[in-house]
């Protein structure tokens, strides 16, 4: 940040300079005869013209152009600009270890899925990306194939068995692929936003076997409301949009030599499947759960009651394995 030297006394200027708080890297001299909004845009672009990193310069210049055009298009009023600043301030205030309101805002404005769509390289038949969401936690416990991610059994919801293979586009199995999986309980709450759930409940990391196979138990996803007690909730109310997300199960699928995919599989018969407020649903990500009621199959599972079964292969494309540079924390765990 550059501190305008015209606002500083000479002694203060010297003090601030000694602390590195005055930047003298730009030779741009602002015009004193700016009279139109277009001229302000021109001056703003000139002001960042010496940005050394090309990508940073590209982003900042585009931000200046489009934000100025936006203000002109809607004839933005001073009080509206101040309201927007206050809105963003409150997004920061409501954000904590277990909840990230800014990510939620990007999701509900569709920015997240626009970014995912323009950067995705997913040929037909391969696993497409969807939103990460603001409730992902890194460091989920590693579990063996066949493990139950529910720590509370029936208290978490109706059991669901999920199985399939991780494959290359030509059908070759990918052994050792990692699946980082998480979801909500029957109340639509992730464990890190619900102190009543055990730590890392309904979360886990598992790896495919030599044939690329995986399987685990969880609970069938349910639709749930995006938190409406913060600024994003006010946005939903102002625009009269639904805040109900269709039921889904989160995956991060990764393997050496393949592009990491952050995605969700959406329950195909969910009543909100056509109105996802974060625009994450794609036809290729619809998942059909079959209700198993046959007593022999239930006993062989082994289960004591009917359960849901999902079988789904996940196809990756060659590329670079990457990590996710975000993690949420957790509210105070239950005792």
Tab-separated table of C-alpha atoms in Angstrom:
chain	number	residue	atom	x	y	z
A	1	UNK	CA	0.000	0.000	0.000
A	2	UNK	CA	1.357	3.458	-0.908
A	3	UNK	CA	0.920	6.189	1.688
A	4	UNK	CA	0.264	9.582	0.027
A	5	UNK	CA	3.246	11.711	1.053
A	6	UNK	CA	1.228	14.913	0.784
A	7	UNK	CA	-0.595	13.840	3.949
A	8	UNK	CA	2.615	13.343	5.994
A	9	UNK	CA	4.818	15.808	7.851
A	10	UNK	CA	8.522	15.639	6.845
A	11	UNK	CA	9.533	13.866	10.073
A	12	UNK	CA	6.733	11.369	9.641
A	13	UNK	CA	7.745	10.799	6.012
A	14	UNK	CA	11.274	9.945	7.095
A	15	UNK	CA	9.969	7.634	9.820
A	16	UNK	CA	7.568	5.814	7.504
A	17	UNK	CA	10.240	5.458	4.820
A	18	UNK	CA	12.629	3.910	7.330
A	19	UNK	CA	9.991	1.327	8.134
A	20	UNK	CA	9.412	0.498	4.495
A	21	UNK	CA	5.907	1.908	4.524
A	22	UNK	CA	6.416	4.326	1.646
A	23	UNK	CA	6.766	2.730	-1.752
A	24	UNK	CA	8.570	4.641	-4.477
A	25	UNK	CA	8.503	1.964	-7.164
A	26	UNK	CA	6.201	3.655	-9.649
A	27	UNK	CA	7.141	6.578	-11.847
A	28	UNK	CA	3.511	7.234	-12.759
A	29	UNK	CA	2.335	10.761	-12.061
A	30	UNK	CA	-1.394	11.126	-11.640
A	31	UNK	CA	-3.153	13.787	-13.679
A	32	UNK	CA	-4.609	16.770	-11.853
A	33	UNK	CA	-7.078	17.402	-14.676
A	34	UNK	CA	-9.145	14.216	-14.468
A	35	UNK	CA	-12.746	15.186	-15.164
A	36	UNK	CA	-14.552	12.058	-16.392
A	37	UNK	CA	-15.011	8.532	-15.118
A	38	UNK	CA	-13.322	7.179	-18.240
A	39	UNK	CA	-10.249	9.277	-17.454
A	40	UNK	CA	-10.212	7.838	-13.933
A	41	UNK	CA	-10.146	4.371	-15.450
A	42	UNK	CA	-7.263	5.374	-17.712
A	43	UNK	CA	-5.336	6.789	-14.760
A	44	UNK	CA	-6.033	3.673	-12.711
A	45	UNK	CA	-4.608	1.487	-15.463
A	46	UNK	CA	-1.540	3.702	-15.784
A	47	UNK	CA	-1.001	3.507	-12.023
A	48	UNK	CA	-0.491	-0.266	-12.177
A	49	UNK	CA	1.407	-0.212	-15.456
A	50	UNK	CA	4.743	-1.005	-13.781
A	51	UNK	CA	3.496	-4.155	-12.059
A	52	UNK	CA	6.414	-6.565	-12.584
A	53	UNK	CA	4.523	-9.857	-12.517
A	54	UNK	CA	2.570	-10.268	-15.805
A	55	UNK	CA	-0.232	-12.337	-14.289
A	56	UNK	CA	-0.743	-9.929	-11.391
A	57	UNK	CA	-0.829	-7.027	-13.837
A	58	UNK	CA	-3.361	-8.820	-16.049
A	59	UNK	CA	-5.667	-9.526	-13.115
A	60	UNK	CA	-5.449	-6.057	-11.546
A	61	UNK	CA	-5.952	-4.277	-14.868
A	62	UNK	CA	-9.000	-6.412	-15.661
A	63	UNK	CA	-10.359	-5.796	-12.170
A	64	UNK	CA	-10.031	-2.041	-12.645
A	65	UNK	CA	-11.669	-2.074	-16.079
A	66	UNK	CA	-14.589	-4.330	-15.180
A	67	UNK	CA	-15.293	-2.841	-11.756
A	68	UNK	CA	-15.328	0.664	-13.237
A	69	UNK	CA	-17.592	-0.493	-16.069
A	70	UNK	CA	-19.885	-2.144	-13.502
A	71	UNK	CA	-20.136	1.086	-11.509
A	72	UNK	CA	-20.964	3.030	-14.664
A	73	UNK	CA	-23.493	0.449	-15.907
A	74	UNK	CA	-25.576	0.417	-12.725
A	75	UNK	CA	-24.821	4.079	-11.871
A	76	UNK	CA	-23.585	2.976	-8.464
A	77	UNK	CA	-24.402	5.413	-5.669
A	78	UNK	CA	-21.971	6.330	-2.857
A	79	UNK	CA	-24.247	4.826	-0.213
A	80	UNK	CA	-24.445	1.591	-2.215
A	81	UNK	CA	-20.668	1.381	-2.418
A	82	UNK	CA	-20.442	1.887	1.338
A	83	UNK	CA	-23.086	-0.791	1.871
A	84	UNK	CA	-21.049	-3.200	-0.266
A	85	UNK	CA	-17.959	-2.443	1.818
A	86	UNK	CA	-19.926	-3.092	5.002
A	87	UNK	CA	-21.323	-6.315	3.497
A	88	UNK	CA	-17.805	-7.600	2.812
A	89	UNK	CA	-16.694	-6.518	6.268
A	90	UNK	CA	-19.475	-8.600	7.803
A	91	UNK	CA	-18.483	-11.564	5.617
A	92	UNK	CA	-15.124	-11.368	7.336
A	93	UNK	CA	-16.676	-11.044	10.779
A	94	UNK	CA	-18.860	-14.145	10.426
A	95	UNK	CA	-16.000	-16.217	9.001
A	96	UNK	CA	-14.332	-18.460	11.552
A	97	UNK	CA	-12.435	-21.742	11.725
A	98	UNK	CA	-15.415	-23.826	10.638
A	99	UNK	CA	-17.091	-21.448	8.188
A	100	UNK	CA	-15.768	-19.321	5.314
A	101	UNK	CA	-18.365	-16.778	4.204
A	102	UNK	CA	-16.260	-15.462	1.307
A	103	UNK	CA	-16.037	-18.915	-0.295
A	104	UNK	CA	-19.778	-19.272	0.229
A	105	UNK	CA	-20.332	-15.898	-1.448
A	106	UNK	CA	-18.240	-16.932	-4.466
A	107	UNK	CA	-20.233	-20.168	-4.632
A	108	UNK	CA	-23.696	-18.587	-4.601
A	109	UNK	CA	-22.701	-15.913	-7.143
A	110	UNK	CA	-21.604	-18.687	-9.493
A	111	UNK	CA	-17.994	-17.503	-9.570
A	112	UNK	CA	-16.666	-20.813	-8.269
A	113	UNK	CA	-18.323	-22.855	-10.988
A	114	UNK	CA	-17.319	-20.364	-13.700
A	115	UNK	CA	-13.685	-20.790	-12.629
A	116	UNK	CA	-14.062	-24.579	-12.452
A	117	UNK	CA	-15.664	-24.701	-15.893
A	118	UNK	CA	-13.125	-22.547	-17.727
A	119	UNK	CA	-10.153	-24.360	-16.179
A	120	UNK	CA	-11.491	-27.915	-16.383
A	121	UNK	CA	-10.006	-30.362	-18.840
A	122	UNK	CA	-12.521	-33.175	-18.568
A	123	UNK	CA	-13.267	-34.972	-21.859
A	124	UNK	CA	-16.599	-36.730	-22.217
A	125	UNK	CA	-16.856	-39.704	-19.914
A	126	UNK	CA	-14.325	-38.425	-17.395
A	127	UNK	CA	-15.024	-37.077	-13.925
A	128	UNK	CA	-16.074	-33.420	-14.027
A	129	UNK	CA	-15.321	-30.934	-11.240
A	130	UNK	CA	-17.830	-29.267	-8.961
A	131	UNK	CA	-17.558	-26.978	-5.941
A	132	UNK	CA	-15.280	-27.666	-2.987
A	133	UNK	CA	-17.553	-25.792	-0.618
A	134	UNK	CA	-16.565	-23.971	2.581
A	135	UNK	CA	-16.647	-27.009	4.893
A	136	UNK	CA	-13.774	-29.152	3.620
A	137	UNK	CA	-11.300	-30.313	6.280
A	138	UNK	CA	-7.902	-31.645	5.369
A	139	UNK	CA	-6.314	-34.388	7.428
A	140	UNK	CA	-9.268	-36.775	7.471
A	141	UNK	CA	-8.271	-40.165	8.904
A	142	UNK	CA	-7.060	-42.791	6.447
A	143	UNK	CA	-9.395	-45.784	6.457
A	144	UNK	CA	-9.321	-49.179	4.732
A	145	UNK	CA	-11.614	-50.129	1.884
A	146	UNK	CA	-14.986	-51.165	3.258
A	147	UNK	CA	-14.768	-48.862	6.283
A	148	UNK	CA	-17.782	-47.045	7.708
A	149	UNK	CA	-17.260	-43.277	7.818
A	150	UNK	CA	-20.151	-42.908	10.252
A	151	UNK	CA	-19.016	-42.900	13.882
A	152	UNK	CA	-22.556	-43.084	15.255
A	153	UNK	CA	-24.300	-45.650	13.083
A	154	UNK	CA	-28.013	-45.088	12.548
A	155	UNK	CA	-27.880	-41.794	14.448
A	156	UNK	CA	-26.183	-40.218	11.430
A	157	UNK	CA	-28.775	-41.269	8.858
A	158	UNK	CA	-29.799	-44.108	6.565
A	159	UNK	CA	-26.730	-46.222	5.717
A	160	UNK	CA	-25.364	-46.042	2.180
A	161	UNK	CA	-22.802	-48.342	0.580
A	162	UNK	CA	-20.649	-46.657	-2.082
A	163	UNK	CA	-18.371	-48.635	-4.378
A	164	UNK	CA	-16.730	-48.460	-7.779
A	165	UNK	CA	-13.412	-48.158	-9.550
A	166	UNK	CA	-11.014	-45.345	-10.376
A	167	UNK	CA	-10.019	-45.703	-14.025
A	168	UNK	CA	-8.002	-44.061	-16.768
A	169	UNK	CA	-9.901	-42.926	-19.862
A	170	UNK	CA	-9.017	-46.166	-21.663
A	171	UNK	CA	-10.495	-48.254	-18.853
A	172	UNK	CA	-7.202	-49.136	-17.188
A	173	UNK	CA	-7.596	-49.429	-13.392
A	174	UNK	CA	-5.625	-46.924	-11.317
A	175	UNK	CA	-4.287	-48.623	-8.169
A	176	UNK	CA	-3.432	-46.479	-5.159
A	177	UNK	CA	-5.691	-43.582	-6.141
A	178	UNK	CA	-6.819	-41.573	-3.133
A	179	UNK	CA	-10.436	-40.669	-2.431
A	180	UNK	CA	-10.947	-37.934	0.167
A	181	UNK	CA	-14.658	-38.172	1.016
A	182	UNK	CA	-16.977	-36.118	3.211
A	183	UNK	CA	-20.681	-35.432	3.677
A	184	UNK	CA	-23.386	-34.338	6.095
A	185	UNK	CA	-25.486	-36.328	8.513
A	186	UNK	CA	-29.266	-36.715	8.192
A	187	UNK	CA	-29.717	-33.246	9.707
A	188	UNK	CA	-27.730	-31.700	6.866
A	189	UNK	CA	-24.791	-30.727	9.080
A	190	UNK	CA	-21.091	-31.310	8.486
A	191	UNK	CA	-19.273	-32.439	11.615
A	192	UNK	CA	-17.108	-29.313	11.824
A	193	UNK	CA	-20.206	-27.103	12.155
A	194	UNK	CA	-21.958	-29.430	14.618
A	195	UNK	CA	-20.286	-29.811	18.043
A	196	UNK	CA	-22.579	-32.765	18.720
A	197	UNK	CA	-20.822	-34.930	16.128
A	198	UNK	CA	-17.508	-36.715	16.741
A	199	UNK	CA	-14.371	-35.243	15.206
A	200	UNK	CA	-14.086	-36.095	11.477
A	201	UNK	CA	-17.429	-37.890	11.498
A	202	UNK	CA	-18.509	-38.878	7.954
A	203	UNK	CA	-15.066	-38.009	6.599
A	204	UNK	CA	-12.266	-40.273	5.491
A	205	UNK	CA	-9.480	-40.988	3.022
A	206	UNK	CA	-9.114	-44.348	1.323
A	207	UNK	CA	-7.085	-45.807	-1.530
A	208	UNK	CA	-8.016	-48.059	-4.410
A	209	UNK	CA	-6.711	-51.628	-4.531
A	210	UNK	CA	-4.664	-53.202	-7.336
A	211	UNK	CA	-7.784	-53.409	-9.517
A	212	UNK	CA	-8.631	-49.757	-8.898
A	213	UNK	CA	-11.569	-50.704	-6.673
A	214	UNK	CA	-12.904	-48.787	-3.696
A	215	UNK	CA	-15.803	-49.141	-1.288
A	216	UNK	CA	-16.985	-47.499	1.908
A	217	UNK	CA	-20.079	-46.925	4.016
A	218	UNK	CA	-21.571	-43.546	4.801
A	219	UNK	CA	-25.151	-42.228	4.974
A	220	UNK	CA	-27.353	-41.269	2.051
A	221	UNK	CA	-26.940	-37.543	1.372
A	222	UNK	CA	-29.850	-35.238	2.137
A	223	UNK	CA	-30.670	-31.746	0.924
A	224	UNK	CA	-29.815	-29.004	3.392
A	225	UNK	CA	-29.988	-25.200	3.694
A	226	UNK	CA	-26.919	-23.059	3.167
A	227	UNK	CA	-26.418	-21.066	6.404
A	228	UNK	CA	-28.709	-18.039	6.236
A	229	UNK	CA	-27.608	-16.284	9.419
A	230	UNK	CA	-24.913	-14.186	7.745
A	231	UNK	CA	-24.491	-11.773	4.838
A	232	UNK	CA	-24.955	-14.529	2.242
A	233	UNK	CA	-28.302	-15.320	3.845
A	234	UNK	CA	-29.289	-11.675	3.416
A	235	UNK	CA	-28.391	-11.960	-0.264
A	236	UNK	CA	-30.680	-14.972	-0.620
A	237	UNK	CA	-33.510	-13.062	1.040
A	238	UNK	CA	-32.993	-9.953	-1.093
A	239	UNK	CA	-33.004	-11.958	-4.331
A	240	UNK	CA	-35.744	-14.408	-3.253
A	241	UNK	CA	-33.600	-17.437	-4.107
A	242	UNK	CA	-33.705	-20.831	-2.459
A	243	UNK	CA	-30.792	-21.634	-0.195
A	244	UNK	CA	-31.437	-25.395	-0.341
A	245	UNK	CA	-28.616	-27.512	-1.739
A	246	UNK	CA	-29.529	-30.899	-3.243
A	247	UNK	CA	-28.103	-33.932	-1.458
A	248	UNK	CA	-24.528	-34.654	-2.473
A	249	UNK	CA	-21.368	-36.468	-1.475
A	250	UNK	CA	-18.002	-34.699	-1.748
A	251	UNK	CA	-14.935	-36.277	-3.346
A	252	UNK	CA	-11.358	-35.250	-4.011
A	253	UNK	CA	-9.915	-37.924	-6.289
A	254	UNK	CA	-6.183	-37.926	-6.941
A	255	UNK	CA	-3.472	-40.207	-8.304
A	256	UNK	CA	0.089	-39.810	-9.539
A	257	UNK	CA	0.125	-38.834	-13.212
A	258	UNK	CA	-3.521	-37.716	-13.236
A	259	UNK	CA	-5.327	-34.423	-12.750
A	260	UNK	CA	-6.807	-34.089	-9.274
A	261	UNK	CA	-10.589	-33.646	-9.368
A	262	UNK	CA	-12.606	-31.842	-6.691
A	263	UNK	CA	-16.230	-32.763	-7.210
A	264	UNK	CA	-19.593	-33.832	-5.821
A	265	UNK	CA	-21.973	-36.638	-6.740
A	266	UNK	CA	-25.579	-35.457	-6.564
A	267	UNK	CA	-28.526	-37.618	-5.530
A	268	UNK	CA	-30.553	-37.829	-8.735
A	269	UNK	CA	-34.017	-37.894	-7.132
A	270	UNK	CA	-33.467	-34.937	-4.799
A	271	UNK	CA	-36.262	-32.358	-4.995
A	272	UNK	CA	-33.749	-29.497	-5.303
A	273	UNK	CA	-31.652	-31.071	-8.063
A	274	UNK	CA	-32.748	-28.428	-10.596
A	275	UNK	CA	-32.221	-25.397	-8.356
A	276	UNK	CA	-28.806	-25.802	-6.750
A	277	UNK	CA	-27.952	-22.315	-5.419
A	278	UNK	CA	-24.231	-22.810	-6.138
A	279	UNK	CA	-24.785	-24.118	-9.707
A	280	UNK	CA	-22.719	-27.250	-9.067
A	281	UNK	CA	-24.998	-29.892	-10.585
A	282	UNK	CA	-24.004	-31.419	-13.925
A	283	UNK	CA	-25.693	-34.292	-15.725
A	284	UNK	CA	-22.543	-36.401	-15.489
A	285	UNK	CA	-22.483	-35.992	-11.704
A	286	UNK	CA	-25.966	-37.352	-11.030
A	287	UNK	CA	-25.849	-40.461	-8.858
A	288	UNK	CA	-28.590	-43.071	-8.485
A	289	UNK	CA	-28.914	-44.860	-5.152
A	290	UNK	CA	-30.710	-48.212	-5.085
A	291	UNK	CA	-32.596	-49.166	-1.937
A	292	UNK	CA	-31.584	-52.668	-0.832
A	293	UNK	CA	-34.440	-54.451	0.917
A	294	UNK	CA	-33.547	-58.085	0.183
A	295	UNK	CA	-32.965	-59.778	3.541
A	296	UNK	CA	-30.128	-61.963	2.274
A	297	UNK	CA	-28.254	-58.961	0.871
A	298	UNK	CA	-28.855	-57.026	4.080
A	299	UNK	CA	-27.475	-59.899	6.157
A	300	UNK	CA	-24.470	-60.308	3.854
A	301	UNK	CA	-23.590	-56.599	4.091
A	302	UNK	CA	-23.822	-57.154	7.118
A	303	UNK	CA	-26.601	-54.777	8.130
A	304	UNK	CA	-29.694	-54.984	10.254
A	305	UNK	CA	-31.924	-52.792	8.116
A	306	UNK	CA	-32.417	-51.771	4.470
A	307	UNK	CA	-29.675	-49.572	3.072
A	308	UNK	CA	-28.873	-47.567	-0.042
A	309	UNK	CA	-26.329	-48.733	-2.596
A	310	UNK	CA	-24.398	-46.565	-5.059
A	311	UNK	CA	-22.035	-48.025	-7.633
A	312	UNK	CA	-20.014	-45.515	-9.579
A	313	UNK	CA	-16.762	-45.591	-11.549
A	314	UNK	CA	-14.623	-42.443	-11.526
A	315	UNK	CA	-12.529	-41.734	-14.641
A	316	UNK	CA	-9.468	-39.477	-14.443
A	317	UNK	CA	-7.486	-37.673	-17.140
A	318	UNK	CA	-3.686	-37.542	-17.408
A	319	UNK	CA	-2.204	-34.487	-15.755
A	320	UNK	CA	-0.696	-33.114	-12.580
A	321	UNK	CA	-1.621	-34.282	-9.113
A	322	UNK	CA	-2.261	-31.250	-6.913
A	323	UNK	CA	-3.400	-30.568	-3.380
A	324	UNK	CA	-6.239	-28.392	-2.102
A	325	UNK	CA	-4.988	-25.109	-0.656
A	326	UNK	CA	-7.849	-24.637	1.784
A	327	UNK	CA	-9.144	-26.281	4.905
A	328	UNK	CA	-11.810	-25.399	7.432
A	329	UNK	CA	-11.474	-25.942	11.159
A	330	UNK	CA	-14.040	-27.218	13.599
A	331	UNK	CA	-16.317	-25.818	16.254
A	332	UNK	CA	-15.660	-27.018	19.787
A	333	UNK	CA	-15.927	-30.842	19.706
A	334	UNK	CA	-18.479	-32.684	21.790
A	335	UNK	CA	-17.331	-34.103	25.099
